Coordinates of C-alpha atoms in Angstrom, one line a residue:
Chain A
M1 CA 16.9 -15.8 -18.2
A2 CA 19.7 -14.6 -20.2
A3 CA 22.7 -13.4 -17.9
S4 CA 23.3 -10.3 -19.9
D5 CA 19.6 -9.2 -20.5
I6 CA 19.0 -9.1 -16.6
T7 CA 22.3 -7.7 -16.3
R8 CA 21.8 -4.9 -18.7
F9 CA 18.0 -4.3 -16.9
M10 CA 19.8 -4.4 -13.5
N11 CA 22.6 -1.8 -14.5
N12 CA 19.6 0.4 -16.0
A13 CA 17.5 0.5 -12.7
R14 CA 21.0 1.1 -10.7
L15 CA 21.8 4.3 -12.7
R16 CA 18.6 5.8 -11.6
L17 CA 18.0 4.6 -8.1
T18 CA 20.9 6.2 -6.3
G19 CA 21.6 4.0 -3.1
A20 CA 19.3 1.0 -3.9
T21 CA 20.7 -2.3 -3.1
D22 CA 20.4 -5.3 -5.1
E23 CA 18.5 -7.0 -2.5
T24 CA 15.7 -4.6 -2.7
L25 CA 15.7 -4.4 -6.5
Q26 CA 15.3 -8.2 -6.6
Q27 CA 12.7 -7.9 -4.1
E28 CA 10.4 -5.4 -6.1
L29 CA 11.1 -7.2 -9.2
F30 CA 9.1 -9.6 -7.9
N31 CA 6.3 -7.9 -7.2
V32 CA 6.7 -6.1 -10.9
M33 CA 6.7 -9.0 -12.5
D34 CA 3.7 -10.5 -10.3
E35 CA 1.9 -7.4 -11.5
F36 CA 2.9 -7.8 -14.8
F37 CA 1.7 -11.2 -15.7
K38 CA -1.4 -11.1 -13.7
G39 CA -2.4 -8.0 -15.5
S40 CA -1.3 -8.8 -18.9
N41 CA -1.9 -12.6 -19.0
V42 CA 1.3 -13.2 -21.2
W43 CA 2.8 -15.9 -19.8
C44 CA 0.6 -19.0 -20.7
E45 CA 1.1 -22.9 -20.6
D46 CA -0.4 -25.8 -22.5
L47 CA -1.2 -28.8 -20.2
D48 CA -2.2 -31.9 -21.5
I49 CA -4.5 -33.7 -18.5
P50 CA -5.8 -37.2 -19.0
I51 CA -9.5 -37.4 -17.8
P52 CA -10.6 -40.9 -16.8
G53 CA -14.0 -41.9 -18.1
Q54 CA -16.8 -42.0 -15.6
D55 CA -15.4 -40.0 -12.9
P56 CA -18.0 -38.6 -10.7
V57 CA -19.2 -34.9 -11.3
G58 CA -17.0 -32.5 -9.4
T59 CA -13.3 -34.2 -9.3
I60 CA -10.8 -32.3 -9.3
Y61 CA -7.9 -32.3 -11.7
Q62 CA -4.7 -31.0 -10.2
L63 CA -2.7 -28.8 -13.0
T64 CA 0.8 -28.3 -12.0
P65 CA 3.0 -26.3 -14.8
S66 CA 6.4 -27.6 -15.7
G67 CA 8.8 -24.8 -14.4
P68 CA 8.7 -22.9 -11.2
S69 CA 5.7 -20.7 -11.2
L70 CA 1.9 -20.1 -10.3
I71 CA -1.2 -20.8 -12.0
D72 CA -3.3 -17.8 -11.8
K73 CA -6.1 -18.4 -14.5
L74 CA -7.6 -20.6 -16.2
A75 CA -7.6 -19.4 -20.0
W76 CA -9.7 -22.3 -22.2
V77 CA -9.7 -26.1 -22.0
F78 CA -10.3 -28.1 -25.5
E79 CA -9.7 -31.7 -26.4
L80 CA -7.2 -33.0 -28.5
P81 CA -7.4 -32.6 -31.9
T82 CA -8.4 -36.1 -33.5
T83 CA -6.5 -35.5 -36.7
S84 CA -3.2 -33.4 -37.2
T85 CA -4.8 -31.3 -39.8
I86 CA -6.6 -29.4 -36.9
G87 CA -5.3 -27.1 -34.0
R88 CA -7.4 -28.7 -31.4
G89 CA -11.0 -30.2 -30.2
A90 CA -13.9 -29.4 -29.5
A91 CA -14.3 -26.8 -26.7
I92 CA -14.7 -28.0 -22.9
G93 CA -16.3 -26.2 -20.1
A94 CA -14.5 -25.9 -17.4
A95 CA -13.7 -23.8 -14.0
M96 CA -10.6 -23.6 -11.8
Q97 CA -12.5 -22.2 -8.3
V98 CA -9.0 -22.6 -6.5
P99 CA -5.9 -22.1 -8.6
G100 CA -4.3 -25.4 -9.7
E101 CA -7.7 -27.4 -9.3
L102 CA -9.5 -28.0 -12.6
T103 CA -13.1 -28.9 -12.6
L104 CA -15.3 -30.1 -15.6
S105 CA -19.0 -28.9 -16.3
L106 CA -19.6 -32.2 -18.0
Q107 CA -17.6 -35.4 -17.1
P108 CA -16.6 -37.4 -20.2
S109 CA -18.1 -41.2 -20.3
S110 CA -14.4 -42.8 -22.1
T111 CA -10.9 -41.7 -21.2
K112 CA -9.9 -38.4 -23.0
T113 CA -7.1 -36.0 -22.9
Y114 CA -7.8 -32.3 -22.4
R115 CA -5.4 -29.4 -23.6
V116 CA -5.7 -27.2 -20.6
T117 CA -4.2 -23.6 -21.1
V118 CA -3.2 -21.8 -18.0
V119 CA -2.4 -18.4 -17.4
L120 CA 1.0 -18.3 -15.1
T121 CA 2.8 -16.1 -12.6
V122 CA 6.1 -15.8 -10.9
Q123 CA 6.7 -17.8 -7.6
D124 CA 9.2 -17.3 -4.9
P125 CA 12.8 -17.1 -6.5
V126 CA 14.1 -20.5 -6.6
A127 CA 17.3 -19.5 -8.5
R128 CA 20.1 -19.1 -5.7
S129 CA 20.9 -15.8 -7.4
G130 CA 17.8 -14.3 -5.7
Y131 CA 16.5 -13.6 -8.9
V132 CA 12.8 -14.1 -10.0
T133 CA 12.4 -16.9 -13.0
F134 CA 10.1 -16.0 -15.5
P135 CA 10.8 -16.7 -19.6
A136 CA 13.5 -14.8 -20.9
W137 CA 11.6 -13.5 -24.3
V138 CA 9.1 -11.6 -21.8
L139 CA 12.0 -9.3 -20.7
A140 CA 13.1 -8.8 -23.8
K141 CA 10.1 -7.8 -25.3
Y142 CA 8.7 -6.1 -22.3
R143 CA 11.9 -4.5 -21.2
L144 CA 11.1 -0.9 -20.9
T145 CA 7.6 -1.7 -19.1
L146 CA 8.9 -3.3 -16.8
L147 CA 11.8 -1.0 -15.9
D148 CA 8.8 1.5 -15.4
G149 CA 7.1 -0.9 -12.8
L150 CA 10.8 -1.2 -10.8
F151 CA 11.1 2.5 -11.2
G152 CA 7.4 3.1 -9.9
K153 CA 7.7 0.5 -7.1
M154 CA 11.2 1.6 -6.1
Y155 CA 10.2 5.6 -6.0
S156 CA 7.3 4.9 -4.0
Q157 CA 9.4 3.4 -0.9
P158 CA 9.5 6.0 1.9
S159 CA 12.3 7.5 3.5
K160 CA 14.8 6.3 1.0
P161 CA 17.9 8.0 -0.9
Y162 CA 15.8 7.3 -4.4
T163 CA 12.0 8.1 -2.8
N164 CA 10.4 10.2 -5.7
T165 CA 6.6 10.7 -5.6
Q166 CA 6.4 12.5 -8.6
L167 CA 8.5 10.1 -10.4
S168 CA 6.9 7.5 -9.1
V169 CA 3.7 8.6 -10.1
F170 CA 5.0 8.9 -13.6
H171 CA 6.6 5.6 -14.0
M172 CA 3.8 3.7 -12.6
R173 CA 1.4 4.9 -15.1
K174 CA 3.5 4.0 -17.7
F175 CA 3.8 0.8 -16.2
K176 CA 0.1 0.4 -16.4
I177 CA -0.2 1.5 -19.9
G178 CA 2.4 -1.2 -20.6
I179 CA 0.6 -3.8 -18.8
A180 CA -3.0 -2.9 -20.8
S181 CA -0.8 -2.8 -24.2
A182 CA 0.7 -6.0 -23.5
R183 CA -2.8 -7.7 -22.9
V184 CA -4.2 -6.4 -25.9
E185 CA -1.1 -7.7 -28.1
W186 CA -1.7 -11.1 -25.9
T187 CA -5.5 -11.3 -27.2
R188 CA -4.3 -10.7 -30.4
N189 CA -1.7 -13.4 -30.3
N190 CA 1.0 -10.8 -30.9
T191 CA 0.0 -10.4 -34.5
Y192 CA -0.2 -7.2 -36.5
R193 CA -3.6 -6.0 -37.2
Q194 CA -5.2 -8.9 -36.3
Q195 CA -8.8 -8.5 -34.9
A196 CA -10.1 -9.0 -31.2
W197 CA -12.2 -11.6 -32.3
R198 CA -12.2 -14.7 -34.3
F199 CA -14.6 -17.3 -36.4
P200 CA -16.5 -18.9 -34.5
A201 CA -15.7 -22.9 -33.8
F202 CA -17.5 -24.1 -36.8
A203 CA -15.2 -21.8 -39.0
G204 CA -12.1 -22.8 -37.0
G205 CA -10.3 -19.6 -37.9
S206 CA -9.3 -21.2 -41.3
Q207 CA -11.1 -19.0 -43.4
R208 CA -9.1 -16.2 -42.4
G209 CA -6.0 -18.1 -43.1
S210 CA -5.1 -18.0 -39.3
S211 CA -3.7 -20.8 -37.3
G212 CA -6.9 -20.8 -35.4
W213 CA -5.3 -19.9 -32.0
A214 CA -7.7 -19.7 -29.0
G215 CA -7.5 -16.4 -28.1
P216 CA -10.0 -14.9 -24.9
V217 CA -12.8 -13.6 -27.1
Chain B
M1 CA 38.7 -1.9 1.2
A2 CA 38.2 0.0 4.4
L3 CA 35.4 -1.0 6.6
E4 CA 35.2 -4.3 6.6
T5 CA 35.9 -5.9 9.8
V6 CA 35.2 -4.3 13.5
A7 CA 38.6 -3.3 14.2
K8 CA 38.7 -0.9 11.2
Y9 CA 35.4 0.3 12.3
I10 CA 36.8 1.2 15.9
T11 CA 39.7 2.8 14.3
A12 CA 37.5 4.5 11.7
A13 CA 35.7 5.8 14.9
R14 CA 38.4 7.0 16.9
V15 CA 39.8 9.1 14.2
L16 CA 37.0 11.2 14.3
L17 CA 37.0 11.1 18.0
Q18 CA 40.5 12.1 18.0
D19 CA 41.0 9.4 20.5
T20 CA 44.1 7.1 18.5
K21 CA 46.8 7.3 21.3
N22 CA 45.9 4.7 24.0
T23 CA 47.5 6.3 27.0
P24 CA 44.7 5.0 27.8
Y25 CA 41.9 5.7 25.2
R26 CA 39.2 8.3 26.4
Y27 CA 36.5 6.0 24.9
P28 CA 37.3 2.4 25.9
D29 CA 37.0 -0.4 23.3
A30 CA 33.8 -1.9 25.1
D31 CA 31.9 1.5 24.6
L32 CA 32.0 1.8 20.9
L33 CA 31.4 -2.1 20.1
A34 CA 28.2 -1.3 22.0
A35 CA 27.7 1.9 19.9
L36 CA 28.5 -0.3 16.5
S37 CA 26.0 -3.0 17.6
E38 CA 23.5 -0.4 18.6
A39 CA 23.8 1.2 15.0
F40 CA 22.6 -1.9 13.4
P41 CA 19.0 -2.0 14.8
E42 CA 18.8 2.1 14.4
A43 CA 19.7 1.6 11.0
K44 CA 17.1 -0.9 10.2
K45 CA 14.4 1.3 11.9
L46 CA 15.5 3.7 9.0
R47 CA 16.3 1.5 6.1
P48 CA 14.8 -1.9 6.6
D49 CA 15.8 -3.3 2.9
L50 CA 19.4 -3.2 4.2
F51 CA 18.7 -6.0 6.3
L52 CA 16.5 -8.2 3.9
V53 CA 19.6 -11.0 3.5
T54 CA 22.0 -9.2 6.2
P55 CA 21.7 -10.2 9.9
L56 CA 21.3 -7.8 13.0
Q57 CA 25.1 -8.2 14.2
D58 CA 26.3 -7.7 17.5
F59 CA 29.9 -7.6 18.4
A60 CA 32.0 -7.8 22.0
V61 CA 35.5 -7.7 21.0
N62 CA 38.0 -5.4 18.5
D63 CA 39.0 -8.1 16.4
A64 CA 38.8 -9.4 12.5
T65 CA 35.2 -10.2 12.9
V66 CA 33.5 -8.8 9.3
V67 CA 30.6 -6.5 9.6
V68 CA 28.3 -7.3 7.1
M69 CA 26.7 -4.1 6.1
D70 CA 26.4 -2.9 2.1
P71 CA 29.5 -0.8 1.2
M72 CA 27.4 2.4 0.2
Y73 CA 26.5 2.8 4.1
R74 CA 29.0 1.7 6.0
T75 CA 30.2 5.3 7.1
A76 CA 26.9 6.0 8.2
L77 CA 27.5 3.2 11.1
V78 CA 31.0 4.7 11.9
Y79 CA 29.0 8.3 12.5
Y80 CA 26.7 6.5 14.3
M81 CA 29.6 5.1 16.8
V82 CA 31.2 8.6 16.8
G83 CA 27.7 10.2 17.7
R84 CA 26.4 8.0 20.3
A85 CA 30.2 8.3 22.1
Q86 CA 30.2 11.8 22.2
L87 CA 26.8 11.8 23.7
R88 CA 28.2 10.6 27.2
D89 CA 30.3 14.0 27.4
D90 CA 28.6 17.2 29.1
E91 CA 30.3 19.8 27.4
E92 CA 28.2 22.0 25.1
T93 CA 30.4 21.7 21.9
Q94 CA 30.3 18.0 22.5
D95 CA 26.9 17.7 22.4
Q96 CA 26.2 19.5 19.1
R97 CA 29.2 17.3 17.7
A98 CA 27.3 14.4 19.0
A99 CA 23.8 15.6 17.6
A100 CA 25.8 16.4 14.2
F101 CA 26.7 12.9 13.7
L102 CA 23.8 11.4 14.6
S103 CA 22.2 13.4 12.1
M104 CA 24.9 12.8 9.5
F105 CA 23.9 9.1 10.4
A106 CA 20.5 9.4 9.6
A107 CA 21.0 11.4 6.5
K108 CA 23.5 9.0 5.2
L109 CA 20.9 6.5 5.1
T110 CA 18.1 8.2 3.8
T111 CA 19.1 11.0 1.6
V112 CA 21.6 11.1 -1.4
S113 CA 24.3 12.6 0.9

């Protein structure tokens, strides 16, 4: 995260939360980000996983995100494209009963590489500053929604100088609406007037001139 | 900055206790140090969030040991020390004063006051 981004964010929070300490704000910010990412799915990562041929059915493949984060959901799995003119290969049936453990419905007979897209959420802060780590663009894009979440959670704490049940309800409602809005934007790949559907695989999405993204439809 | 060390807390409490002349002191250092030590768990009971990273401290000597507390809430500890010290007096006026300081301690921690 850019320092100026989080500084502005924290200053906005401090202005309206009289008597709150930075440690408490950081603690609740973690909860806010966790709820936001789990509800909206906006933080995704593609992982290329080599699958050896003829592994037994039920073989578990470990998924590890590149940065400090936890895997929340398995979004989709595709084979790598065979040519550079298409965005992805065939869809692969897969499951993730335990977060981070991928199993395939059908094992390939020869070695392949699958592109696994996972939805991430925050992990315990690893930075010395105590701030939770997540992509900077999330704070830039969803600043007000995240502030609503932080206000809602802070105001709901009992017996604090900043306790305010009414404002807590108000901001939590806005936070939930913000999460729902972010989830819709994610399903539409942040594209204006994009439909919540896509052409089937045989059409490849190219008939609409789109990039053929793998939206969750 | 005021109220950084144990000695500064003791001095601040003595001002409110009107016990600044060592002839000898009416409230010995040991009593005020015990009150300061007791203030921490009492504060944690009301505001656990203040102690997420700050440990509960215990003090035995009136010296320059740093008292780790968010600057916004340092006065509350002084109020607790004063209230706790005055509880030992059996005069009615002192009882009221003790109760007032202990109430102010709680109010400082839990309200915008």
